[in-house]
Short mmCIF file of C-alpha atoms in Angstrom, two decimals:
data_model
loop_
_atom_site.label_atom_id
_atom_site.label_comp_id
_atom_site.label_asym_id
_atom_site.label_seq_id
_atom_site.Cartn_x
_atom_site.Cartn_y
_atom_site.Cartn_z
CA MET A 182 1.07 -24.20 20.20
CA LYS A 183 0.92 -21.08 22.34
CA LYS A 184 -1.05 -19.20 19.70
CA ILE A 185 -3.49 -22.08 19.32
CA THR A 186 -4.09 -22.03 23.08
CA ILE A 187 -4.65 -18.28 23.00
CA LEU A 188 -7.06 -18.69 20.06
CA LEU A 189 -9.16 -21.19 21.99
CA VAL A 190 -9.27 -18.83 24.97
CA VAL A 191 -10.30 -15.92 22.74
CA VAL A 192 -13.03 -18.03 21.13
CA MET A 193 -14.43 -18.91 24.54
CA LEU A 194 -14.34 -15.25 25.58
CA ILE A 195 -16.17 -14.26 22.41
CA VAL A 196 -18.81 -16.88 23.13
CA GLY A 197 -19.26 -15.47 26.59
CA MET A 198 -19.63 -11.98 25.10
CA SER A 199 -21.86 -13.07 22.22
CA GLY A 200 -24.98 -11.66 23.85
CA ALA A 201 -23.36 -8.24 23.94
CA PHE A 202 -22.33 -8.53 20.30
CA ALA A 203 -25.91 -9.39 19.35
CA ALA A 204 -27.18 -6.35 21.17
CA VAL A 205 -25.02 -4.00 19.12
CA SER A 206 -25.00 -5.80 15.81
CA VAL A 207 -26.70 -4.96 12.71
CA TYR A 208 -29.55 -5.18 10.38
CA ASP A 209 -30.03 -2.14 8.22
CA PRO A 210 -33.62 -1.42 7.11
CA ALA A 211 -32.08 0.40 4.14
CA THR A 212 -31.10 -3.01 2.78
CA VAL A 213 -34.53 -4.49 3.29
CA GLU A 214 -35.09 -4.93 -0.46
CA ARG A 215 -32.19 -7.35 -0.59
CA TYR A 216 -33.89 -9.54 1.98
CA LYS A 217 -37.26 -9.28 0.26
CA ALA A 218 -35.67 -10.59 -2.91
CA ALA A 219 -33.97 -13.65 -1.39
CA GLY A 220 -33.76 -15.42 1.94
CA GLU A 221 -31.83 -18.30 3.43
CA PRO A 222 -33.66 -21.32 4.85
CA PHE A 223 -32.62 -21.87 8.44
CA GLN A 224 -30.51 -24.92 9.19
CA GLY A 225 -28.67 -25.30 12.46
CA THR A 226 -24.94 -25.97 12.40
CA SER A 227 -24.20 -29.69 12.04
CA VAL A 228 -20.50 -30.27 12.64
CA ARG A 229 -20.84 -33.84 11.39
CA VAL A 230 -22.38 -32.80 8.07
CA LEU A 231 -19.96 -29.90 7.53
CA SER A 232 -16.95 -32.16 8.08
CA MET A 233 -18.36 -34.43 5.34
CA GLY A 234 -18.54 -31.59 2.84
CA GLY A 235 -22.26 -31.07 3.40
CA ALA A 236 -23.15 -34.58 2.19
CA GLY A 237 -25.18 -37.22 3.98
CA LEU A 238 -28.84 -37.23 2.99
CA GLY A 239 -28.96 -40.99 3.50
CA VAL A 240 -26.75 -41.19 6.60
CA ARG A 241 -28.84 -42.55 9.46
CA GLY A 242 -28.11 -43.39 13.06
CA TYR A 243 -27.26 -39.91 14.38
CA TYR A 244 -29.52 -37.73 16.50
CA ASP A 245 -29.71 -35.00 13.83
CA SER A 246 -29.92 -37.24 10.72
CA TRP A 247 -33.64 -36.58 10.32
CA LEU A 248 -33.13 -32.81 10.28
CA MET A 249 -31.26 -33.20 7.00
CA ASN A 250 -33.69 -35.77 5.63
CA PRO A 251 -36.98 -36.48 7.48
CA ALA A 252 -37.09 -39.99 5.97
CA ASN A 253 -34.21 -40.83 8.33
CA ALA A 254 -36.70 -40.65 11.20
CA ALA A 255 -38.04 -44.05 10.10
CA LYS A 256 -36.80 -46.77 12.44
CA ALA A 257 -34.62 -44.17 14.19
CA GLY A 258 -35.23 -45.74 17.58
CA PHE A 259 -34.65 -43.86 20.81
CA LYS A 260 -32.00 -41.14 20.75
CA PHE A 261 -31.67 -37.85 22.55
CA SER A 262 -29.27 -34.98 22.94
CA LEU A 263 -29.32 -32.78 26.01
CA PRO A 264 -28.47 -29.14 25.38
CA ALA A 265 -25.58 -29.16 22.92
CA VAL A 266 -23.43 -26.10 22.27
CA THR A 267 -21.74 -25.53 18.92
CA VAL A 268 -19.28 -22.69 18.36
CA THR A 269 -17.95 -21.76 14.93
CA ALA A 270 -15.12 -19.28 14.45
CA TYR A 271 -14.30 -18.05 10.95
CA ASN A 272 -10.95 -17.09 9.42
CA PRO A 273 -8.97 -18.99 12.10
CA VAL A 274 -5.86 -19.29 9.90
CA LYS A 275 -5.78 -15.56 9.15
CA ILE A 276 -6.26 -14.82 12.84
CA LEU A 277 -3.36 -17.09 13.79
CA GLU A 278 -1.16 -15.49 11.14
CA SER A 279 -2.05 -11.94 12.20
CA GLN A 280 -0.38 -9.94 14.95
CA MET A 281 -3.54 -9.93 17.03
CA PHE A 282 -2.10 -12.19 19.73
CA ASP A 283 1.08 -10.12 19.92
CA LYS A 284 -1.06 -7.04 20.53
CA ILE A 285 -2.99 -8.88 23.24
CA GLU A 286 0.27 -9.85 24.93
CA ASP A 287 1.39 -6.20 24.68
CA ASP A 288 -1.85 -5.13 26.41
CA ASP A 289 -2.94 -3.23 23.29
CA PRO A 290 -6.65 -4.01 22.83
CA ALA A 291 -7.11 -1.32 20.17
CA GLY A 292 -4.24 -2.76 18.16
CA ALA A 293 -5.59 -6.28 18.62
CA ALA A 294 -9.01 -5.16 17.37
CA ALA A 295 -7.41 -3.51 14.34
CA GLU A 296 -5.50 -6.70 13.52
CA PHE A 297 -8.69 -8.73 13.83
CA LEU A 298 -10.57 -6.39 11.47
CA LYS A 299 -7.85 -6.91 8.87
CA THR A 300 -8.85 -10.59 8.63
CA ILE A 301 -12.31 -9.58 7.33
CA THR A 302 -12.49 -9.04 3.58
CA GLN A 303 -14.81 -7.17 1.23
CA GLY A 304 -18.35 -8.46 0.77
CA TYR A 305 -20.50 -10.62 3.01
CA GLY A 306 -19.06 -13.16 5.44
CA ASP A 307 -19.38 -14.80 8.83
CA ILE A 308 -17.47 -13.97 12.01
CA LEU A 309 -18.96 -16.17 14.72
CA THR A 310 -21.88 -18.57 15.04
CA THR A 311 -23.18 -20.02 18.29
CA ASP A 312 -25.81 -22.77 18.34
CA VAL A 313 -27.65 -24.24 21.32
CA SER A 314 -29.87 -27.24 20.59
CA MET A 315 -31.60 -30.24 22.06
CA GLY A 316 -33.49 -33.05 20.40
CA MET A 317 -34.80 -36.56 20.65
CA SER A 318 -36.30 -39.35 18.59
CA PHE A 319 -38.56 -42.15 19.76
CA GLY A 320 -39.86 -44.79 17.42
CA SER A 321 -40.66 -42.97 14.21
CA PHE A 322 -41.16 -39.54 15.81
CA ALA A 323 -38.51 -36.85 16.32
CA LEU A 324 -38.39 -33.43 17.96
CA SER A 325 -35.76 -30.69 17.97
CA LEU A 326 -35.36 -27.24 19.55
CA GLU A 327 -32.64 -24.92 18.21
CA ALA A 328 -31.39 -21.41 18.85
CA GLN A 329 -28.66 -19.77 16.81
CA GLU A 330 -26.83 -16.49 17.06
CA ARG A 331 -24.96 -15.65 13.87
CA LEU A 332 -22.61 -12.67 13.76
CA MET A 333 -21.95 -11.70 10.16
CA SER A 334 -20.05 -8.95 8.38
CA PHE A 335 -20.56 -6.77 5.34
CA GLN A 336 -17.70 -4.67 4.05
CA LYS A 337 -18.44 -2.44 1.06
CA THR A 338 -14.80 -1.74 0.16
CA ALA A 339 -11.37 -3.13 0.96
CA ASP A 340 -11.04 -0.44 3.63
CA SER A 341 -12.03 -1.84 7.05
CA SER A 342 -13.66 1.50 7.90
CA SER A 343 -16.63 0.43 5.75
CA LEU A 344 -17.21 -2.70 7.85
CA ASN A 345 -20.71 -3.34 9.23
CA LEU A 346 -21.66 -6.06 11.71
CA ILE A 347 -24.80 -8.08 11.13
CA ALA A 348 -26.45 -10.14 13.88
CA GLN A 349 -29.08 -12.74 13.14
CA VAL A 350 -30.82 -14.45 16.04
CA THR A 351 -32.96 -17.45 15.08
CA THR A 352 -35.03 -19.94 17.04
CA ALA A 353 -36.64 -23.05 15.57
CA ALA A 354 -38.82 -25.94 16.73
CA THR A 355 -39.04 -28.96 14.41
CA ALA A 356 -41.19 -32.08 14.51
CA GLY A 357 -40.65 -35.05 12.21
CA PHE A 358 -42.24 -38.38 11.42
CA GLY A 359 -41.00 -41.26 9.28
CA PHE A 360 -42.05 -44.80 8.51
CA ARG A 361 -40.70 -47.75 6.53
CA ILE A 362 -42.36 -49.89 3.87
CA ASN A 363 -40.65 -53.23 3.36
CA LEU A 364 -40.50 -54.28 -0.30
CA ALA A 365 -38.36 -57.42 -0.07
CA GLN A 366 -35.89 -59.07 2.26
CA SER A 367 -33.16 -56.50 1.53
CA MET A 368 -35.18 -53.65 0.02
CA SER A 369 -37.38 -51.03 1.65
CA ILE A 370 -38.63 -47.47 1.30
CA ASP A 371 -38.47 -44.86 4.06
CA LEU A 372 -40.89 -41.93 3.87
CA GLY A 373 -40.70 -38.91 6.13
CA VAL A 374 -41.99 -35.38 6.66
CA SER A 375 -40.96 -32.59 9.02
CA ALA A 376 -42.52 -29.26 9.93
CA LYS A 377 -40.55 -26.37 11.38
CA ALA A 378 -41.54 -23.13 13.11
CA VAL A 379 -38.78 -20.53 12.66
CA TYR A 380 -38.49 -17.04 14.15
CA LYS A 381 -35.76 -14.59 13.10
CA ALA A 382 -34.78 -11.14 14.38
CA TYR A 383 -32.28 -8.48 13.27
CA LEU A 384 -31.18 -5.15 14.73
CA LYS A 385 -30.41 -2.06 12.68
CA ALA A 386 -26.96 -1.99 11.11
CA GLN A 387 -24.07 -0.27 12.81
CA SER A 388 -20.59 0.21 11.49
CA ALA A 389 -17.68 -1.23 13.42
CA SER A 390 -16.15 2.24 13.77
CA THR A 391 -19.38 3.64 15.25
CA LEU A 392 -19.56 0.75 17.68
CA THR A 393 -15.95 1.24 18.78
CA SER A 394 -16.53 4.95 19.36
CA ALA A 395 -19.72 4.31 21.32
CA VAL A 396 -18.09 1.76 23.63
CA SER A 397 -15.22 4.14 24.38
CA ASP A 398 -17.69 6.95 25.27
CA GLU A 399 -18.15 7.19 29.06
CA ASN A 400 -21.70 8.46 28.58
CA PHE A 401 -22.67 5.56 26.32
CA ASP A 402 -25.72 3.69 27.65
CA PRO A 403 -26.27 0.47 25.67
CA ALA A 404 -29.67 -0.12 27.31
CA VAL A 405 -31.02 3.19 26.00
CA THR A 406 -29.37 2.95 22.59
CA PHE A 407 -30.19 -0.65 21.73
CA LEU A 408 -33.47 -1.17 23.56
CA ASN A 409 -35.18 2.16 22.87
CA GLU A 410 -33.49 3.73 19.85
CA THR A 411 -32.48 0.93 17.47
CA PRO A 412 -35.00 -0.41 14.91
CA LEU A 413 -35.63 -4.15 14.82
CA ILE A 414 -36.87 -6.47 12.09
CA ALA A 415 -38.42 -9.80 13.11
CA GLY A 416 -40.65 -12.46 11.59
CA TYR A 417 -41.51 -16.11 11.15
CA ALA A 418 -41.71 -18.94 8.64
CA LEU A 419 -43.36 -22.38 8.71
CA PRO A 420 -41.40 -24.51 6.21
CA ILE A 421 -42.11 -28.18 5.49
CA SER A 422 -39.69 -30.82 4.18
CA ALA A 423 -40.42 -34.27 2.78
CA GLY A 424 -37.94 -37.06 2.08
CA VAL A 425 -37.72 -40.53 0.56
CA ASN A 426 -35.03 -43.20 1.03
CA LEU A 427 -34.86 -46.21 -1.24
CA ASN A 428 -32.84 -48.79 0.67
CA LEU A 429 -31.12 -51.31 -1.62
CA PRO A 430 -28.94 -54.38 -1.10
CA PHE A 431 -25.23 -54.05 -0.18
CA GLY A 432 -25.85 -51.03 2.03
CA LEU A 433 -26.87 -48.65 -0.77
CA THR A 434 -29.43 -45.90 -0.20
CA VAL A 435 -30.86 -43.49 -2.77
CA SER A 436 -32.37 -40.37 -1.21
CA THR A 437 -34.51 -37.49 -2.43
CA VAL A 438 -35.58 -34.56 -0.24
CA ALA A 439 -37.84 -31.59 -1.02
CA LYS A 440 -36.77 -28.87 1.40
CA ASN A 441 -38.19 -25.56 2.57
CA ILE A 442 -41.69 -25.89 1.09
CA ASN A 443 -43.72 -22.86 2.24
CA GLY A 444 -40.48 -21.34 3.50
CA ASN A 445 -41.18 -17.62 2.92
CA TYR A 446 -40.75 -15.35 5.96
CA THR A 447 -43.47 -12.93 7.10
CA MET A 448 -41.61 -9.96 8.64
CA ASN A 449 -42.40 -6.81 10.62
CA THR A 450 -40.24 -3.74 11.25
CA TYR A 451 -40.31 -2.15 14.73
CA ASN A 452 -38.95 1.15 16.06
CA SER A 453 -37.02 -0.59 18.84
CA VAL A 454 -36.54 -3.80 20.78
CA ASN A 455 -38.84 -2.46 23.47
CA ASP A 456 -41.57 -1.78 20.91
CA TRP A 457 -41.19 -5.32 19.58
CA ALA A 458 -41.41 -6.73 23.11
CA GLU A 459 -44.55 -4.75 23.88
CA GLU A 460 -46.20 -5.79 20.62
CA VAL A 461 -45.18 -9.47 20.70
CA LEU A 462 -44.65 -10.28 24.40
CA GLY A 463 -47.09 -7.81 25.93
CA GLU A 464 -44.53 -5.91 28.01
CA ARG A 465 -41.38 -3.91 27.50
CA ILE A 466 -37.99 -5.41 28.33
CA ALA A 467 -36.86 -2.24 30.12
CA GLY A 468 -39.00 0.58 31.41
CA ASP A 469 -38.95 3.97 29.69
CA ASP A 470 -41.13 7.05 29.39
CA ASP A 471 -41.63 6.81 25.65
CA ASP A 472 -45.30 7.43 24.85
CA ALA A 473 -44.86 7.07 21.10
CA SER A 474 -46.80 4.46 19.17
CA THR A 475 -45.40 0.95 19.43
CA ALA A 476 -47.06 -0.19 16.22
CA PRO A 477 -44.70 -1.74 13.64
CA ILE A 478 -43.20 0.61 11.05
CA GLU A 479 -43.94 -1.88 8.27
CA THR A 480 -46.06 -5.00 8.64
CA ASP A 481 -46.29 -8.37 6.93
CA TRP A 482 -43.70 -7.91 4.22
CA THR A 483 -42.12 -11.05 2.80
CA ILE A 484 -38.64 -12.48 2.51
CA GLU A 485 -38.69 -14.92 -0.40
CA SER A 486 -37.14 -18.28 0.49
CA PRO A 487 -37.65 -20.80 -2.34
CA TRP A 488 -37.89 -24.55 -1.92
CA ARG A 489 -35.32 -26.90 -3.42
CA LEU A 490 -34.92 -30.56 -4.34
CA ASP A 491 -31.81 -32.47 -3.19
CA ALA A 492 -30.76 -36.00 -4.13
CA GLY A 493 -28.09 -38.32 -2.81
CA LEU A 494 -26.48 -41.74 -2.89
CA THR A 495 -25.11 -43.29 0.30
CA TRP A 496 -23.11 -46.49 0.68
CA LYS A 497 -22.77 -48.04 4.13
CA PRO A 498 -21.19 -51.50 3.69
CA ASN A 499 -21.57 -53.95 6.54
CA ILE A 500 -18.05 -55.18 7.27
CA GLY A 501 -18.45 -55.69 11.00
CA SER A 502 -18.88 -53.68 14.17
CA LEU A 503 -15.25 -52.67 14.66
CA ILE A 504 -15.03 -50.50 11.53
CA ARG A 505 -18.10 -48.90 9.94
CA PRO A 506 -17.40 -46.81 6.82
CA ILE A 507 -19.84 -44.52 5.02
CA ILE A 508 -19.52 -42.84 1.62
CA ALA A 509 -22.06 -40.21 0.55
CA VAL A 510 -22.59 -38.22 -2.67
CA ASP A 511 -25.29 -35.51 -2.69
CA VAL A 512 -26.45 -33.04 -5.33
CA VAL A 513 -28.20 -29.98 -3.90
CA ASP A 514 -30.89 -28.01 -5.74
CA VAL A 515 -31.22 -30.48 -8.59
CA MET A 516 -33.87 -28.36 -10.32
CA ALA A 517 -31.39 -25.49 -10.76
CA MET A 518 -29.50 -27.60 -13.31
CA SER A 519 -32.53 -28.07 -15.58
CA GLY A 520 -32.11 -26.47 -18.98
CA LYS A 521 -28.33 -26.23 -18.74
CA THR A 522 -26.08 -27.97 -21.25
CA GLY A 523 -22.40 -28.40 -22.04
CA ASP A 524 -19.95 -26.47 -19.89
CA ASP A 525 -22.74 -24.75 -17.93
CA LEU A 526 -24.15 -28.12 -16.87
CA THR A 527 -20.70 -29.43 -15.94
CA ARG A 528 -19.96 -26.34 -13.88
CA ALA A 529 -23.34 -26.46 -12.13
CA PHE A 530 -22.93 -30.15 -11.30
CA PHE A 531 -19.48 -29.51 -9.83
CA GLU A 532 -20.72 -26.57 -7.74
CA GLN A 533 -23.78 -28.40 -6.45
CA THR A 534 -22.23 -31.81 -5.70
CA ARG A 535 -21.12 -32.70 -2.18
CA LEU A 536 -18.84 -35.64 -1.40
CA GLY A 537 -18.32 -37.07 2.07
CA ALA A 538 -16.87 -40.08 3.84
CA SER A 539 -16.60 -41.21 7.43
CA VAL A 540 -15.18 -44.17 9.33
CA ARG A 541 -16.39 -45.13 12.79
CA LEU A 542 -14.01 -47.15 14.97
CA LEU A 543 -15.10 -49.22 17.96
CA SER A 544 -18.24 -47.07 18.38
CA LEU A 545 -16.00 -44.48 20.01
CA LEU A 546 -14.28 -42.47 17.29
CA ASP A 547 -15.33 -40.98 13.94
CA PHE A 548 -12.97 -39.75 11.23
CA ARG A 549 -14.61 -37.64 8.50
CA TYR A 550 -13.60 -36.06 5.20
CA GLY A 551 -15.46 -34.13 2.54
CA LEU A 552 -15.33 -32.09 -0.67
CA ASN A 553 -17.60 -29.11 -1.34
CA LYS A 554 -17.04 -27.03 -4.50
CA GLY A 555 -13.46 -28.27 -4.49
CA TYR A 556 -12.84 -27.18 -0.89
CA GLN A 557 -11.75 -29.92 1.49
CA SER A 558 -13.11 -30.53 4.98
CA ILE A 559 -11.98 -32.77 7.82
CA GLY A 560 -13.49 -33.69 11.15
CA VAL A 561 -13.49 -36.01 14.12
CA GLY A 562 -16.04 -37.16 16.69
CA PHE A 563 -15.40 -38.64 20.13
CA ASP A 564 -17.78 -40.59 22.37
CA LEU A 565 -16.42 -40.23 25.90
CA LEU A 566 -18.93 -42.03 28.11
CA ILE A 567 -21.72 -39.45 28.52
CA PHE A 568 -19.82 -36.68 26.74
CA HIS A 569 -19.67 -36.25 22.98
CA ILE A 570 -17.31 -33.90 21.16
CA ASP A 571 -17.26 -33.09 17.43
CA ALA A 572 -14.82 -30.89 15.57
CA ALA A 573 -14.62 -29.84 11.94
CA TYR A 574 -12.37 -27.62 9.84
CA TYR A 575 -13.74 -26.62 6.45
CA THR A 576 -14.04 -23.85 3.86
CA GLN A 577 -17.17 -22.24 2.45
CA GLU A 578 -17.56 -20.02 -0.61
CA TYR A 579 -19.23 -16.64 -0.01
CA GLY A 580 -18.66 -15.18 -3.46
CA PRO A 581 -20.77 -15.60 -6.60
CA SER A 582 -18.21 -17.99 -8.13
CA ILE A 583 -15.77 -20.53 -6.75
CA GLY A 584 -12.59 -18.85 -5.58
CA ASP A 585 -14.12 -15.36 -5.22
CA LYS A 586 -14.37 -15.34 -1.42
CA PRO A 587 -13.52 -18.60 0.38
CA ILE A 588 -13.66 -18.41 4.17
CA ASP A 589 -12.31 -21.19 6.38
CA ALA A 590 -14.02 -22.10 9.63
CA LEU A 591 -13.47 -24.18 12.76
CA SER A 592 -16.54 -25.68 14.46
CA LEU A 593 -16.60 -27.35 17.89
CA ARG A 594 -19.64 -29.08 19.37
CA PHE A 595 -20.06 -30.28 22.98
CA SER A 596 -23.03 -32.33 24.10
CA LEU A 597 -24.27 -34.94 26.56
CA PHE A 598 -25.84 -38.30 25.79
CA SER A 599 -25.89 -37.86 22.02
CA ARG A 600 -24.46 -39.43 18.92
#
């Protein structure tokens, strides 16, 4: 229990320091070809969806349902969420099992840092994600504003000395519209579309060892190093999503969503944060005497971010207001399974299928469970008058195949006036 308490304190401290981490984190222009070849569509952290294994295309009634499927904006009514904060810490079990907390108690920060670095394994992964969001729906319209800071890692070898930190800062504004067409007394179709404006930024990569040495240097000036001397890559995308819900008798809903249409990012590379600020904002963040050109190093190059088609089946039986269960089965990127047969088709279906279930009790408490690529997830949600708290514990696969690099995560979300 003591270690769990310490972990929560450490997580809160990391959140408070997250701005500093972002300032010294990493995007390496030498790896730019990797990002030109493939990109990730932006989706804010949804604790509810993650605790259900990533399923829930047809789950309506929550403030963020339409962000997963714009057809859920139809008949959404009036809902809003004042600024909500979501914090996700990765590898919590490894951290608890390490000697990091013993080192902290022994007043050995260097030893504690070394123990923490041991929890990070070879390849790409996540360390910490912080989301701040607000949104609302009224009638058939919905709006959302999101900002996310994602601290990632890349370790070339098993040796922690090869560890690099990668910071991704993303902002997004999304507008959605949905409407319903009644077909019969117990059948209808929901149609919806959403448009999103996304802006991403990365700083040049820095190794963890370089960062540690710099911080310990008395002459180290982070303002000079990270505002004037560190290259920055930034750009935008304007993706569109469209969804359809076929609402059937007995609480069944069949959903199809085309996501990330026109989702490619247009990027620019700048010499420094100050150069980016002067080019984009019209003034530098901090004054300096640098008379060099502020023009981007490379302009209008593209990160490819393909669209995908998801499908799902949701069952929400009406058994009263005291207990409201939901079962959801989704298949992501349906088109990727085309042309596959036999074992390849079976494997692809297993990897791309998401299973989730939730039970809401007395409109106050949610219990959630999910399966994603064979990894289990659990979660809870509490409505405490004007406060709402969600928590989820889950595992995500970061390797090319199931079992190559699973990373567990703990997500906590705090918000006001939301559901």
